[in-house]
mmCIF file as gemmi writes it, N, C-alpha and C atoms, coordinates in Angstrom:
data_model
loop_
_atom_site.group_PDB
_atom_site.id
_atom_site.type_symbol
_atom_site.label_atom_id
_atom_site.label_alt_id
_atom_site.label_comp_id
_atom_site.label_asym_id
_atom_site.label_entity_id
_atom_site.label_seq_id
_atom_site.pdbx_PDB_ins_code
_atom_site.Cartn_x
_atom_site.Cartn_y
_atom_site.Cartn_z
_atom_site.occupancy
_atom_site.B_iso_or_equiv
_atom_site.pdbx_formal_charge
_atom_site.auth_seq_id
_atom_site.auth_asym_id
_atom_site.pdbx_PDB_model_num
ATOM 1 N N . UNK Axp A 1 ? 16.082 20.759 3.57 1 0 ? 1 A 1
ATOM 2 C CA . UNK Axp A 1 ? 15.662 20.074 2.36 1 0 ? 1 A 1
ATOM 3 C C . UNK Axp A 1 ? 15.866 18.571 2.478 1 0 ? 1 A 1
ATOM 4 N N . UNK Axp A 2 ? 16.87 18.394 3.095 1 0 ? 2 A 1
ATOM 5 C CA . UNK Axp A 2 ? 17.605 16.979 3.002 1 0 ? 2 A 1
ATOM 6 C C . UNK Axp A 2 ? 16.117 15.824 4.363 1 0 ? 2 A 1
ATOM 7 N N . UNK Axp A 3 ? 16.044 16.848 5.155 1 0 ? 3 A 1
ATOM 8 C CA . UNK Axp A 3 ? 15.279 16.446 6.151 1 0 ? 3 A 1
ATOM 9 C C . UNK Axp A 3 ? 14.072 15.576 5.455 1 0 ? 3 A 1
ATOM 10 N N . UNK Axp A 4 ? 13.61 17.284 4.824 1 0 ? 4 A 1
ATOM 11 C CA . UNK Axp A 4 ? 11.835 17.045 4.29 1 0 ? 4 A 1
ATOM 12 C C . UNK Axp A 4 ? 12.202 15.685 3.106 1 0 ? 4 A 1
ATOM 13 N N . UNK Axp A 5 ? 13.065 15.799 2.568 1 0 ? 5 A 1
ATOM 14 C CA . UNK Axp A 5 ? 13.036 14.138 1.597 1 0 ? 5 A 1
ATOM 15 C C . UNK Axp A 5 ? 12.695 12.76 2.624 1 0 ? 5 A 1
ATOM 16 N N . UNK Axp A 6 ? 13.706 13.074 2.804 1 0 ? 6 A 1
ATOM 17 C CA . UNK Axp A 6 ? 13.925 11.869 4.263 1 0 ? 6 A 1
ATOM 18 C C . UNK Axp A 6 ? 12.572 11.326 4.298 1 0 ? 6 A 1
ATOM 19 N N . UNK Axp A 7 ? 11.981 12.89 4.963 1 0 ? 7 A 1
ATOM 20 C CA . UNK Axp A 7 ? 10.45 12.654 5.231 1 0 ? 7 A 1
ATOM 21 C C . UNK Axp A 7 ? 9.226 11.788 4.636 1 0 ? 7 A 1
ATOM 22 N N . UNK Axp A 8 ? 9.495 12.287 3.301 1 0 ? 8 A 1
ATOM 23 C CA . UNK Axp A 8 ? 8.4 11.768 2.407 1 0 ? 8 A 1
ATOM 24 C C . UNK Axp A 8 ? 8.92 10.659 2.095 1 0 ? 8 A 1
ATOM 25 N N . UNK Axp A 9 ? 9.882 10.101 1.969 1 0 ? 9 A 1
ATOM 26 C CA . UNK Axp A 9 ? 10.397 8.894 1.483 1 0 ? 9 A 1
ATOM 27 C C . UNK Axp A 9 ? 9.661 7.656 2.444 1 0 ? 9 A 1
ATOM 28 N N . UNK Axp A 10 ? 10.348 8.42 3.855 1 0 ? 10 A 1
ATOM 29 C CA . UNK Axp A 10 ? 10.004 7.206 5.124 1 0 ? 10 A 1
ATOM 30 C C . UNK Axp A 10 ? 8.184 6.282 5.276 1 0 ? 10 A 1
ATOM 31 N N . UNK Axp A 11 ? 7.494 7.149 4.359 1 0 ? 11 A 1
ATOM 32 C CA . UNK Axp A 11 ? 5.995 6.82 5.036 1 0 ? 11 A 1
ATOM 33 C C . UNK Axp A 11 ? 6.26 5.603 4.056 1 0 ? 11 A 1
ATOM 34 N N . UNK Axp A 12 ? 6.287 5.447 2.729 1 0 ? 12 A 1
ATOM 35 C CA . UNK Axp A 12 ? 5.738 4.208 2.331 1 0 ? 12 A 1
ATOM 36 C C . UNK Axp A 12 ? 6.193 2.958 2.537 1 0 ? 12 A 1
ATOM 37 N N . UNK Axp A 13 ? 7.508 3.146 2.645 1 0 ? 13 A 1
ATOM 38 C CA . UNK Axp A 13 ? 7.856 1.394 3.44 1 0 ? 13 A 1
ATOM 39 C C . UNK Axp A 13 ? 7.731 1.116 4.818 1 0 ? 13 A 1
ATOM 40 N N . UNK Axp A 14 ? 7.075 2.001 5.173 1 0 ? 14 A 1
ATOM 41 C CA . UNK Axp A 14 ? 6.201 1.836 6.82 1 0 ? 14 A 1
ATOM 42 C C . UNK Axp A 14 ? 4.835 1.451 6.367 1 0 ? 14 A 1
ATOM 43 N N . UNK Axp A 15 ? 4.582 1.924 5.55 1 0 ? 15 A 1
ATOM 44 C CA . UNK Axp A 15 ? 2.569 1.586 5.002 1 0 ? 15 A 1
ATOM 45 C C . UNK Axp A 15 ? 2.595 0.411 4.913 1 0 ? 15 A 1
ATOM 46 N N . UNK Axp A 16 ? 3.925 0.055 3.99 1 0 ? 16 A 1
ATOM 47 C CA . UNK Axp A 16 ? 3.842 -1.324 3.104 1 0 ? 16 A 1
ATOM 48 C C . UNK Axp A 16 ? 4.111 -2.534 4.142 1 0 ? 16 A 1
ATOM 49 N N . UNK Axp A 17 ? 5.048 -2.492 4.778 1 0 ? 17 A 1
ATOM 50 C CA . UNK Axp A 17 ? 5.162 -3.176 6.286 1 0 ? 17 A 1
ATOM 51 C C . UNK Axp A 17 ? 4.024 -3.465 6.521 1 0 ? 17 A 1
ATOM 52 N N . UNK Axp A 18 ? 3.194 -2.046 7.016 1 0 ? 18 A 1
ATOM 53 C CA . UNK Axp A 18 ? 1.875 -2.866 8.046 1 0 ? 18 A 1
ATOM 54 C C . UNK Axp A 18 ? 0.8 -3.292 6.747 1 0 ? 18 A 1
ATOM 55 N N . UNK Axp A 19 ? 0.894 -3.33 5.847 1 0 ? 19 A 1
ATOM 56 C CA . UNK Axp A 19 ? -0.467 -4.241 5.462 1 0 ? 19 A 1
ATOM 57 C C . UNK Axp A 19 ? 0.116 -5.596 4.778 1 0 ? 19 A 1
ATOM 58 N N . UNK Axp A 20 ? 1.196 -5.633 4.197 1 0 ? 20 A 1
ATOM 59 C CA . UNK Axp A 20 ? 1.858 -7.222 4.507 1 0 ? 20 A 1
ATOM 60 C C . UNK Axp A 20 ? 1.413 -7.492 5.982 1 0 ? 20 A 1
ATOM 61 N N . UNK Axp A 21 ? 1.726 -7.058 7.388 1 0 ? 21 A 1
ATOM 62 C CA . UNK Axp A 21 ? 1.677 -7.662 8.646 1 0 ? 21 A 1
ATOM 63 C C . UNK Axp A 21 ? 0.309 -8.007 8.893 1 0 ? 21 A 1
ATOM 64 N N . UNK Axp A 22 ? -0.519 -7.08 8.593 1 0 ? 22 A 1
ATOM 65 C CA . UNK Axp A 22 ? -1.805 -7.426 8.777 1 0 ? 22 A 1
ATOM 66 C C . UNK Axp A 22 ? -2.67 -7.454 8.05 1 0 ? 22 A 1
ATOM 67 N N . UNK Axp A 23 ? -3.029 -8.097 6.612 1 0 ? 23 A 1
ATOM 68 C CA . UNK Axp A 23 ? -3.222 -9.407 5.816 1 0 ? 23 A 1
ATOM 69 C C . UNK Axp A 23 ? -3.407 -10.657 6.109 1 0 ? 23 A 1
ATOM 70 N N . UNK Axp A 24 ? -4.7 -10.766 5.919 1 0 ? 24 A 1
ATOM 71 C CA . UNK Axp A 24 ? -5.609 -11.664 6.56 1 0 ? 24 A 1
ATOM 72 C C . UNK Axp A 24 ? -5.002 -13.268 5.646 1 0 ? 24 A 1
ATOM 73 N N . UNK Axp A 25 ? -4.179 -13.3 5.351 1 0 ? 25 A 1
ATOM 74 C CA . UNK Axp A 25 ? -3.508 -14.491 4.971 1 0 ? 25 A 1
ATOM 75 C C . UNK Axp A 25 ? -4.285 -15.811 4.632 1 0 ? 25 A 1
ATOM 76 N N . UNK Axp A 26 ? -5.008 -16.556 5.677 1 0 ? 26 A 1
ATOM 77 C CA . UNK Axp A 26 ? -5.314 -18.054 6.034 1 0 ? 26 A 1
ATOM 78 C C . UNK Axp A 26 ? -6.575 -17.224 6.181 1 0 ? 26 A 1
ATOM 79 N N . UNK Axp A 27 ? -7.538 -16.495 5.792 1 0 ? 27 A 1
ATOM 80 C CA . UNK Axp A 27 ? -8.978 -16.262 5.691 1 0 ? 27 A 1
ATOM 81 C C . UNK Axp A 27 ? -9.317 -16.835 4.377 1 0 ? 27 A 1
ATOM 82 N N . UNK Axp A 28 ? -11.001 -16.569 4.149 1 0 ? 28 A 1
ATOM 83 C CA . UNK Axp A 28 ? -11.71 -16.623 3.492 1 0 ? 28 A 1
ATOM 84 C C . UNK Axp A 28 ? -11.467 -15.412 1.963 1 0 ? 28 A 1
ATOM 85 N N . UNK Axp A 29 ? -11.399 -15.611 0.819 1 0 ? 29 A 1
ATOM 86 C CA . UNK Axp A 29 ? -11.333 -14.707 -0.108 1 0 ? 29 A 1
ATOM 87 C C . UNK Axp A 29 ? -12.036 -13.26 0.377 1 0 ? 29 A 1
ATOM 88 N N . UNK Axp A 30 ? -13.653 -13.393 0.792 1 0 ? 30 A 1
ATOM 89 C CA . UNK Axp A 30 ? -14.307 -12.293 0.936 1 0 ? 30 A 1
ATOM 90 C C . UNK Axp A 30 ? -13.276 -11.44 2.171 1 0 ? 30 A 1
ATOM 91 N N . UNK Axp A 31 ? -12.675 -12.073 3.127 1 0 ? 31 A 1
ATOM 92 C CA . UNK Axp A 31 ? -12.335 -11.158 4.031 1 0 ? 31 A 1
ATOM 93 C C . UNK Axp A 31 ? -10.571 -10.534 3.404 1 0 ? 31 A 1
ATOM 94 N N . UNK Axp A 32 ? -10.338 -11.08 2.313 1 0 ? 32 A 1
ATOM 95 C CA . UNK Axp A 32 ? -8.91 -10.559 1.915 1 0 ? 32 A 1
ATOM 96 C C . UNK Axp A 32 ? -9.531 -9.357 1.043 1 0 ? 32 A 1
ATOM 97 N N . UNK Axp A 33 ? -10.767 -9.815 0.212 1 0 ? 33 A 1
ATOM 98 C CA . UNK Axp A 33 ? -11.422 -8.794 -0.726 1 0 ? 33 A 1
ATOM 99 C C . UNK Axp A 33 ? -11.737 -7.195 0.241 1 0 ? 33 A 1
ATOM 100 N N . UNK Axp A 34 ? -12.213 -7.698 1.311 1 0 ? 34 A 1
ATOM 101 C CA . UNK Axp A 34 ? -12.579 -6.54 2.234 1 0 ? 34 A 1
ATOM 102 C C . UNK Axp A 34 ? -11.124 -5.813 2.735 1 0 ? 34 A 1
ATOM 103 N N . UNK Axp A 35 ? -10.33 -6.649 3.246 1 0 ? 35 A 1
ATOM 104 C CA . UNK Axp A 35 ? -9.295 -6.186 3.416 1 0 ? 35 A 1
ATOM 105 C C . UNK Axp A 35 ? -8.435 -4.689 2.776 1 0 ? 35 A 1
ATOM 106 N N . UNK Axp A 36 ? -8.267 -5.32 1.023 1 0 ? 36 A 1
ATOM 107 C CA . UNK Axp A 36 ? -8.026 -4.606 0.067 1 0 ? 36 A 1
ATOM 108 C C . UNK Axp A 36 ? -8.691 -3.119 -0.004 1 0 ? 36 A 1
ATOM 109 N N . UNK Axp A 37 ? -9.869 -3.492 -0.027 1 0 ? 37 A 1
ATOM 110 C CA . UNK Axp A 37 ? -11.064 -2.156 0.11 1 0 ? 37 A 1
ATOM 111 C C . UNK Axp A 37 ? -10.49 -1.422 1.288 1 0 ? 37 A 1
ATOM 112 N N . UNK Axp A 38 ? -10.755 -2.068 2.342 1 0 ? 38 A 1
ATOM 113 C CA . UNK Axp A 38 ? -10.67 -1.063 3.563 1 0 ? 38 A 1
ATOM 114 C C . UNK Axp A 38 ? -8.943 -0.03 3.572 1 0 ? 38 A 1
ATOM 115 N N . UNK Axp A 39 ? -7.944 -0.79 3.238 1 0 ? 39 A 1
ATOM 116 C CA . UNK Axp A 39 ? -6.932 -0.53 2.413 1 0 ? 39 A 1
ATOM 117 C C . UNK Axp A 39 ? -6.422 0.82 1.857 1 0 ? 39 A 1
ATOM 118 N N . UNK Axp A 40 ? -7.192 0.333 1.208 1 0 ? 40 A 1
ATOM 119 C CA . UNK Axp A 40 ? -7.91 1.411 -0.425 1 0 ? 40 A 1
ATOM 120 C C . UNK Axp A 40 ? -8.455 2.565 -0.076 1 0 ? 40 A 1
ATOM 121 N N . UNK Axp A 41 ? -9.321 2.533 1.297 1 0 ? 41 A 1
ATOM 122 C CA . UNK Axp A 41 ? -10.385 3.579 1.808 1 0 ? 41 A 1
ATOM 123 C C . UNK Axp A 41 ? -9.339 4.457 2.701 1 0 ? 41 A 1
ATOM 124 N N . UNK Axp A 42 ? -8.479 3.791 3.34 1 0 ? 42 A 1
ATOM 125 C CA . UNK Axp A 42 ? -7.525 4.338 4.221 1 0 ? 42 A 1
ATOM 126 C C . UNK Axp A 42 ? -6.202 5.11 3.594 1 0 ? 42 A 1
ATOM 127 N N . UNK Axp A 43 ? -6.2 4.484 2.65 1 0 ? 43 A 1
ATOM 128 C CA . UNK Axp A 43 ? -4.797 5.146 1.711 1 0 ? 43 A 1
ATOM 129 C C . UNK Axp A 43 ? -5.08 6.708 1.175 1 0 ? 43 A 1
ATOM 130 N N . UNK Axp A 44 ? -6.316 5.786 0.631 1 0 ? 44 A 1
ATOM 131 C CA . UNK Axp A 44 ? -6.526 7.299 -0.164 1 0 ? 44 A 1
ATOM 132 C C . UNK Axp A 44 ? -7.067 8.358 0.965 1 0 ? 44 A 1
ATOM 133 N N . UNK Axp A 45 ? -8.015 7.951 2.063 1 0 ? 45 A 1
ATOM 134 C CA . UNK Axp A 45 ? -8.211 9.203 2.959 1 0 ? 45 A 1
ATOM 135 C C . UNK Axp A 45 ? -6.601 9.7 3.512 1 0 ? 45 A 1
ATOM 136 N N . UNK Axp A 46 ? -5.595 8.992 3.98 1 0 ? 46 A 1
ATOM 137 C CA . UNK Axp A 46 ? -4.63 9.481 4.024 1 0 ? 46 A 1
ATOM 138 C C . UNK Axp A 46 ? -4.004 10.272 2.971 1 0 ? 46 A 1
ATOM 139 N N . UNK Axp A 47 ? -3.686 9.856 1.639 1 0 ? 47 A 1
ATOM 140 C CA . UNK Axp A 47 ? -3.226 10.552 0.443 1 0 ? 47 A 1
ATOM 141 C C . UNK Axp A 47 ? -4.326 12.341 0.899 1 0 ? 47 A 1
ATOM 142 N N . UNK Axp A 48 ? -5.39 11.958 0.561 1 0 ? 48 A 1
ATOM 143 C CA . UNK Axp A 48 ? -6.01 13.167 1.005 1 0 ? 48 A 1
ATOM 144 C C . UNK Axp A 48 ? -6.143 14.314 2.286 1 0 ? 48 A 1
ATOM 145 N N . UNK Axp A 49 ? -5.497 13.573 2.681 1 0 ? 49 A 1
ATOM 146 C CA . UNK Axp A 49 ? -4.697 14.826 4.145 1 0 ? 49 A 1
ATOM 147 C C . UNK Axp A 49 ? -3.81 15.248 3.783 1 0 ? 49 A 1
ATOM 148 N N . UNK Axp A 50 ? -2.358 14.329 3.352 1 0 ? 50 A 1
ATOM 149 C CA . UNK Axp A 50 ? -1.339 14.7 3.533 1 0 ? 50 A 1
ATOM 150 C C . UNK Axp A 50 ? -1.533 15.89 1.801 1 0 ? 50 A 1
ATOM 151 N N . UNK Axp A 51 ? -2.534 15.87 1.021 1 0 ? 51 A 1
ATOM 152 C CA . UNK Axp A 51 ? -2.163 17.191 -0.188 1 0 ? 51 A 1
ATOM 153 C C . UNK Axp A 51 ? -2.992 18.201 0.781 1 0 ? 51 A 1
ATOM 154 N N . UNK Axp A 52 ? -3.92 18.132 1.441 1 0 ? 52 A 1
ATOM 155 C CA . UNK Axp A 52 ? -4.5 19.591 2.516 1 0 ? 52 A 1
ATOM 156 C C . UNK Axp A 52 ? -3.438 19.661 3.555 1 0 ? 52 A 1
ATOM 157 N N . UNK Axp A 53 ? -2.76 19.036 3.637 1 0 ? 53 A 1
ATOM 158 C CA . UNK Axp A 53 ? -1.455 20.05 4.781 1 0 ? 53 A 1
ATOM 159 C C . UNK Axp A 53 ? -0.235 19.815 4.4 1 0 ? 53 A 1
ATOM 160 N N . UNK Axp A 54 ? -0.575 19.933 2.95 1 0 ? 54 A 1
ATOM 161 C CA . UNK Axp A 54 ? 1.153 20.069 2.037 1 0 ? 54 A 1
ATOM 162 C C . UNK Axp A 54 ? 2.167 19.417 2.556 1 0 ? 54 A 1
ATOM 163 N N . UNK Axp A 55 ? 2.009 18.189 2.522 1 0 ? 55 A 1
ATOM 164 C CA . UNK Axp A 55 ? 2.953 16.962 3.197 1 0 ? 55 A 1
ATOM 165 C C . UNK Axp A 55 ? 3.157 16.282 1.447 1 0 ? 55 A 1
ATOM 166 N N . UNK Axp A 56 ? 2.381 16.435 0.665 1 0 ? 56 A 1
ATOM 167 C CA . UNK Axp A 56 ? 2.906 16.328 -0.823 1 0 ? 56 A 1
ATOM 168 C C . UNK Axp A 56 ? 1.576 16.973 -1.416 1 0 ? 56 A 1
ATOM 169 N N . UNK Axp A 57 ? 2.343 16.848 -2.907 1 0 ? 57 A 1
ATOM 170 C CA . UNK Axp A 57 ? 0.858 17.589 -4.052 1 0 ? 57 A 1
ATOM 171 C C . UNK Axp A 57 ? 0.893 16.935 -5.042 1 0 ? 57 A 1
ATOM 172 N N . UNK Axp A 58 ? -0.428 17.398 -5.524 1 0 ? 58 A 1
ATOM 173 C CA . UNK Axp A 58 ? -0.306 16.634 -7.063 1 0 ? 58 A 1
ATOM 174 C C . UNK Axp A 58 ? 0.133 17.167 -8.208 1 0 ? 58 A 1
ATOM 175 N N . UNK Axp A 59 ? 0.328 16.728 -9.396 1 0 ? 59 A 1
ATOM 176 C CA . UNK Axp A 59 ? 0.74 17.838 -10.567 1 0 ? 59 A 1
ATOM 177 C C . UNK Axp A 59 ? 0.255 16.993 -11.63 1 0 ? 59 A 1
ATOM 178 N N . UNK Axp A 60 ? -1.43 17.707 -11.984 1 0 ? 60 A 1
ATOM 179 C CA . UNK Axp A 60 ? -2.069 16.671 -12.97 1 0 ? 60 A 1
ATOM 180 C C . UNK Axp A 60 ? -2.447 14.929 -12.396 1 0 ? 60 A 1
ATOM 181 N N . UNK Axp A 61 ? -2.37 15.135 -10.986 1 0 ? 61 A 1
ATOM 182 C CA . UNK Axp A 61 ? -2.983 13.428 -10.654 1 0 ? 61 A 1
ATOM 183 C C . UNK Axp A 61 ? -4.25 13.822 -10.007 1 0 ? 61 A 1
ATOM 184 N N . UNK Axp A 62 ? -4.951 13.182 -9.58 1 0 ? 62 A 1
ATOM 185 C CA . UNK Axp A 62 ? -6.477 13.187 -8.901 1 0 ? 62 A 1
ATOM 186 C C . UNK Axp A 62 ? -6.233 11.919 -7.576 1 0 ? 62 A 1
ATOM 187 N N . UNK Axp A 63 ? -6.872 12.463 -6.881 1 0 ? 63 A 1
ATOM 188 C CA . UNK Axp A 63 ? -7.156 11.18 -5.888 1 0 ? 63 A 1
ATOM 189 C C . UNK Axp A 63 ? -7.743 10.209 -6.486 1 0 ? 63 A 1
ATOM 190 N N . UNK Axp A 64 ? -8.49 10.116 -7.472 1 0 ? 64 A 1
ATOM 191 C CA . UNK Axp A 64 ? -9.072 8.65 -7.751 1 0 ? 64 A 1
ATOM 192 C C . UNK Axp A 64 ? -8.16 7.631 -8.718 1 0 ? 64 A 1
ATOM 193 N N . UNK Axp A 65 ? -7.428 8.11 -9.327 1 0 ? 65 A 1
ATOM 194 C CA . UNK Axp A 65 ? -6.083 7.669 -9.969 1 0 ? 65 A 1
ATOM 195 C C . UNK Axp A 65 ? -5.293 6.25 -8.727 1 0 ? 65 A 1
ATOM 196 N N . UNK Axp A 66 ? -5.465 7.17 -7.55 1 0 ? 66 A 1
ATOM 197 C CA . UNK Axp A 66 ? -4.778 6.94 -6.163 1 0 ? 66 A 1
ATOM 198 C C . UNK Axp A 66 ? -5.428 5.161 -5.99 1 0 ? 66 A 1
ATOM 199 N N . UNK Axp A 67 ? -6.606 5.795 -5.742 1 0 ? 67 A 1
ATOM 200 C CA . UNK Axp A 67 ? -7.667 4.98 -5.172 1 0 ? 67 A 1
ATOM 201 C C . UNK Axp A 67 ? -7.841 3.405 -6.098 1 0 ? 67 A 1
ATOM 202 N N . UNK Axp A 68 ? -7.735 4.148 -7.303 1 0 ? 68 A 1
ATOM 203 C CA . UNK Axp A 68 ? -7.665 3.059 -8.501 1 0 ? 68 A 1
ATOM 204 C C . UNK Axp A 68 ? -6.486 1.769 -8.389 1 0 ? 68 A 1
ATOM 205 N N . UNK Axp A 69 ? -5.338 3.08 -8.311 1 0 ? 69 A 1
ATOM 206 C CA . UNK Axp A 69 ? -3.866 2.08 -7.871 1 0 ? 69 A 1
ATOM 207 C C . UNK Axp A 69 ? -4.015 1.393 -6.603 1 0 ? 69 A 1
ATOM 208 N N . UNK Axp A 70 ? -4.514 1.847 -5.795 1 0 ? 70 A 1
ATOM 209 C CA . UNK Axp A 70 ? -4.292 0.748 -4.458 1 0 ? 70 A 1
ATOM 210 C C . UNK Axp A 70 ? -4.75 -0.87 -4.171 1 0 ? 70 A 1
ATOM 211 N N . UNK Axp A 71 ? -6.084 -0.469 -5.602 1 0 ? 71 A 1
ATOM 212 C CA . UNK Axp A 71 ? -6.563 -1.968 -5.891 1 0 ? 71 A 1
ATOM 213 C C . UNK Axp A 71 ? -5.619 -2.719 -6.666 1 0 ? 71 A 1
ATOM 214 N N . UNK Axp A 72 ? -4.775 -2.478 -7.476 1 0 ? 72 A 1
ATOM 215 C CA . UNK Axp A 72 ? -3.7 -3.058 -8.224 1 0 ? 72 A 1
ATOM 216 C C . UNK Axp A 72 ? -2.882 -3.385 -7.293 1 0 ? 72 A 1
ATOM 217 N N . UNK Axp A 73 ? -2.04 -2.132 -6.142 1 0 ? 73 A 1
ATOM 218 C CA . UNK Axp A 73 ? -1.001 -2.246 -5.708 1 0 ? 73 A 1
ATOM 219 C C . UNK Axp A 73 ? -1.003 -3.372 -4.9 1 0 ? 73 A 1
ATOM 220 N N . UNK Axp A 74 ? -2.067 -3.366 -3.545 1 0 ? 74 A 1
ATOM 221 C CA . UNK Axp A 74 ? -1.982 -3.8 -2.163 1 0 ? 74 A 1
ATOM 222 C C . UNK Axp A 74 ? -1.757 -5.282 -2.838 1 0 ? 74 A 1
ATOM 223 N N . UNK Axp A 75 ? -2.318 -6.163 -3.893 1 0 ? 75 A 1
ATOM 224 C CA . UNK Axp A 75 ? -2.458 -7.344 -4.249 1 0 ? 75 A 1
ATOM 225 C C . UNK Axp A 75 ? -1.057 -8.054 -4.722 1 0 ? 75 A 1
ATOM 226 N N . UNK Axp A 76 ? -0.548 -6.69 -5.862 1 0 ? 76 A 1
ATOM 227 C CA . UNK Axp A 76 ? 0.917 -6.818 -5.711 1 0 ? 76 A 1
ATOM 228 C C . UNK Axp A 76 ? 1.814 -7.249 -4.685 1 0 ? 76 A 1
ATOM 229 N N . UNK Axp A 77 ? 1.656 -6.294 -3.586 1 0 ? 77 A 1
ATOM 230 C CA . UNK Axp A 77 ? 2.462 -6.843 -2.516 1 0 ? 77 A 1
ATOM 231 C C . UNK Axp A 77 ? 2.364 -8.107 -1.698 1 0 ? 77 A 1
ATOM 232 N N . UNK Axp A 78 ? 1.375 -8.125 -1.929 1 0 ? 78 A 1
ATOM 233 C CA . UNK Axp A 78 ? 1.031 -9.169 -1.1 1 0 ? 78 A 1
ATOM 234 C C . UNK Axp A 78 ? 1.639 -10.721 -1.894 1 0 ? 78 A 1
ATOM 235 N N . UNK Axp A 79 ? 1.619 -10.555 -3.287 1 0 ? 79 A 1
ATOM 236 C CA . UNK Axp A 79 ? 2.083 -11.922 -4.218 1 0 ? 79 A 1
ATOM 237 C C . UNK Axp A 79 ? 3.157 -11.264 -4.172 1 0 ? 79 A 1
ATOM 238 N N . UNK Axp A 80 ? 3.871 -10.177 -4.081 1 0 ? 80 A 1
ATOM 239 C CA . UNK Axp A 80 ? 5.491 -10.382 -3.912 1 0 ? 80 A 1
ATOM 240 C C . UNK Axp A 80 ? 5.925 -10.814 -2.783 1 0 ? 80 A 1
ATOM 241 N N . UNK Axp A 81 ? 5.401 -10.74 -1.857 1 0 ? 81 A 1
ATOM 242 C CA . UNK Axp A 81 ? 5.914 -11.387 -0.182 1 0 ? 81 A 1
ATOM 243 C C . UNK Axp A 81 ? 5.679 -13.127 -0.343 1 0 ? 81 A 1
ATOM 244 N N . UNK Axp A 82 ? 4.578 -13.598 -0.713 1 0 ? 82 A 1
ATOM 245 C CA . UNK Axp A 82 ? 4.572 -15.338 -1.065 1 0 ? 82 A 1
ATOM 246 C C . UNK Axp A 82 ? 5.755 -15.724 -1.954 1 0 ? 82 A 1
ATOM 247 N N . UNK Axp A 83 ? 5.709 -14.698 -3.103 1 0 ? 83 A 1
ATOM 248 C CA . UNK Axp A 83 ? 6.842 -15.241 -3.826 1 0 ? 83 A 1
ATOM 249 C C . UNK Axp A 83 ? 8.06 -15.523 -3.065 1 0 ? 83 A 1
ATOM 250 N N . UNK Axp A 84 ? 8.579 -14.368 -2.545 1 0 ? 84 A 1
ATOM 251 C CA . UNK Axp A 84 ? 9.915 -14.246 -1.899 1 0 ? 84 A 1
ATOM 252 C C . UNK Axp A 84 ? 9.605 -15.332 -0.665 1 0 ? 84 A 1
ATOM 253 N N . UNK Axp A 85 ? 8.483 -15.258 0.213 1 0 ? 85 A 1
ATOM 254 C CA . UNK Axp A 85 ? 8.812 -16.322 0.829 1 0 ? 85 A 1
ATOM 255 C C . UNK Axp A 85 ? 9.148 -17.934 0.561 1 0 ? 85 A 1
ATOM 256 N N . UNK Axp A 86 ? 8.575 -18.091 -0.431 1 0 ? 86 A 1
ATOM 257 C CA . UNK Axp A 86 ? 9.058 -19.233 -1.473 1 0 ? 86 A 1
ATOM 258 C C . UNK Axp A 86 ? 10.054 -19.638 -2.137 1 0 ? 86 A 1
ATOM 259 N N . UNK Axp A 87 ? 11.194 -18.146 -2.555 1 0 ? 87 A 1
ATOM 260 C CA . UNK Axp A 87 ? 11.751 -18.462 -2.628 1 0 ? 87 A 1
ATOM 261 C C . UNK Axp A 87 ? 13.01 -18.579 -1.504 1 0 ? 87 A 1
ATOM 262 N N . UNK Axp A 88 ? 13.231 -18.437 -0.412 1 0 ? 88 A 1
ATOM 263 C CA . UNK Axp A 88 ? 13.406 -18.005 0.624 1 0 ? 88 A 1
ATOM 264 C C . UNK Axp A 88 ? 13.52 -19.423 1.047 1 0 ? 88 A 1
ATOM 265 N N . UNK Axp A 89 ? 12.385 -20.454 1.319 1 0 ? 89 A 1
ATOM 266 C CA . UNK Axp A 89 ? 12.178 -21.456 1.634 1 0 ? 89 A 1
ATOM 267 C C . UNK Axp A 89 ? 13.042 -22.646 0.935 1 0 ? 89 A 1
ATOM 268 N N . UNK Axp A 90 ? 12.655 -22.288 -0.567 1 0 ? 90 A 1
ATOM 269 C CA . UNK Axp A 90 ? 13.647 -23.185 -1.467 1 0 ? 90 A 1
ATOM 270 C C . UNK Axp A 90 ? 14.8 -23.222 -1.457 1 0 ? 90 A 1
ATOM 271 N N . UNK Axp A 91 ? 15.618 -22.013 -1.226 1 0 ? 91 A 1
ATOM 272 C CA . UNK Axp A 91 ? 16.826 -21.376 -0.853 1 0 ? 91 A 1
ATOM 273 C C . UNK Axp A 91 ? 17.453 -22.387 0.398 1 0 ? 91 A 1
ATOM 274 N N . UNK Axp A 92 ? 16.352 -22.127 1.567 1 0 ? 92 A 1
ATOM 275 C CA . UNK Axp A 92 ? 17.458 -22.795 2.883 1 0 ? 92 A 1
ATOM 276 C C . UNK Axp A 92 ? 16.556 -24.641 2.718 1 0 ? 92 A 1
ATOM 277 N N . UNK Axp A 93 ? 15.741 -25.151 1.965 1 0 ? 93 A 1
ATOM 278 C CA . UNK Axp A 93 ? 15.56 -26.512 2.079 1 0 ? 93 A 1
ATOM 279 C C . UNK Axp A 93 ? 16.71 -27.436 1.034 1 0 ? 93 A 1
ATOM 280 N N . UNK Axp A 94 ? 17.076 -26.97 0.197 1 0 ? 94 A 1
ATOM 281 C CA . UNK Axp A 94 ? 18.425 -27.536 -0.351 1 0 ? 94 A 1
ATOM 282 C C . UNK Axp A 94 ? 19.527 -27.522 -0.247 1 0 ? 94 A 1
């Protein structure tokens, strides 16, 4: 039991890692916009494996719920990493 938690816990601050890392940063809006999407397309096809080989389930959620959040989320993260790097910066320049 203790394992399978472990388990499910470990994927999302590995997800969240790689799309902070690879976040097109110093691009053009359209290619951060695409970014997000492609994102979005990948999350949720993942979300949608892992409920067909019972790696988790839903109870009353839908994949498009999913799909919906990832456009909110990925943007989130991404303005929480500027923030913190900002403040981070302010921190060691004084």
């Amino acid at each position: 039991m203790a394992s399978e938690t472990r388990r499910r816990l470990s994927a999302t601050p590995a997800g969240n890692a790689i799309i902070i890392n690879f976040y097109p940063y110093k691009r053009t809006w359209i290619s951060k916009v695409g970014f997000v999407l492609a994102t979005d397309a990948i999350c949720s096809l993942y979300e949608a494996l892992a409920t067909r080989s019972t790696f988790f389930y839903y109870n009353g959620w839908r994949w498009w719920y999913s799909a919906l959040a990832y456009l909110v989320i990925v943007p989130i993260l991404v303005m929480n990493r500027n923030i913190t790097r900002k403040l981070v910066e302010r921190g060691q320049g004084g």
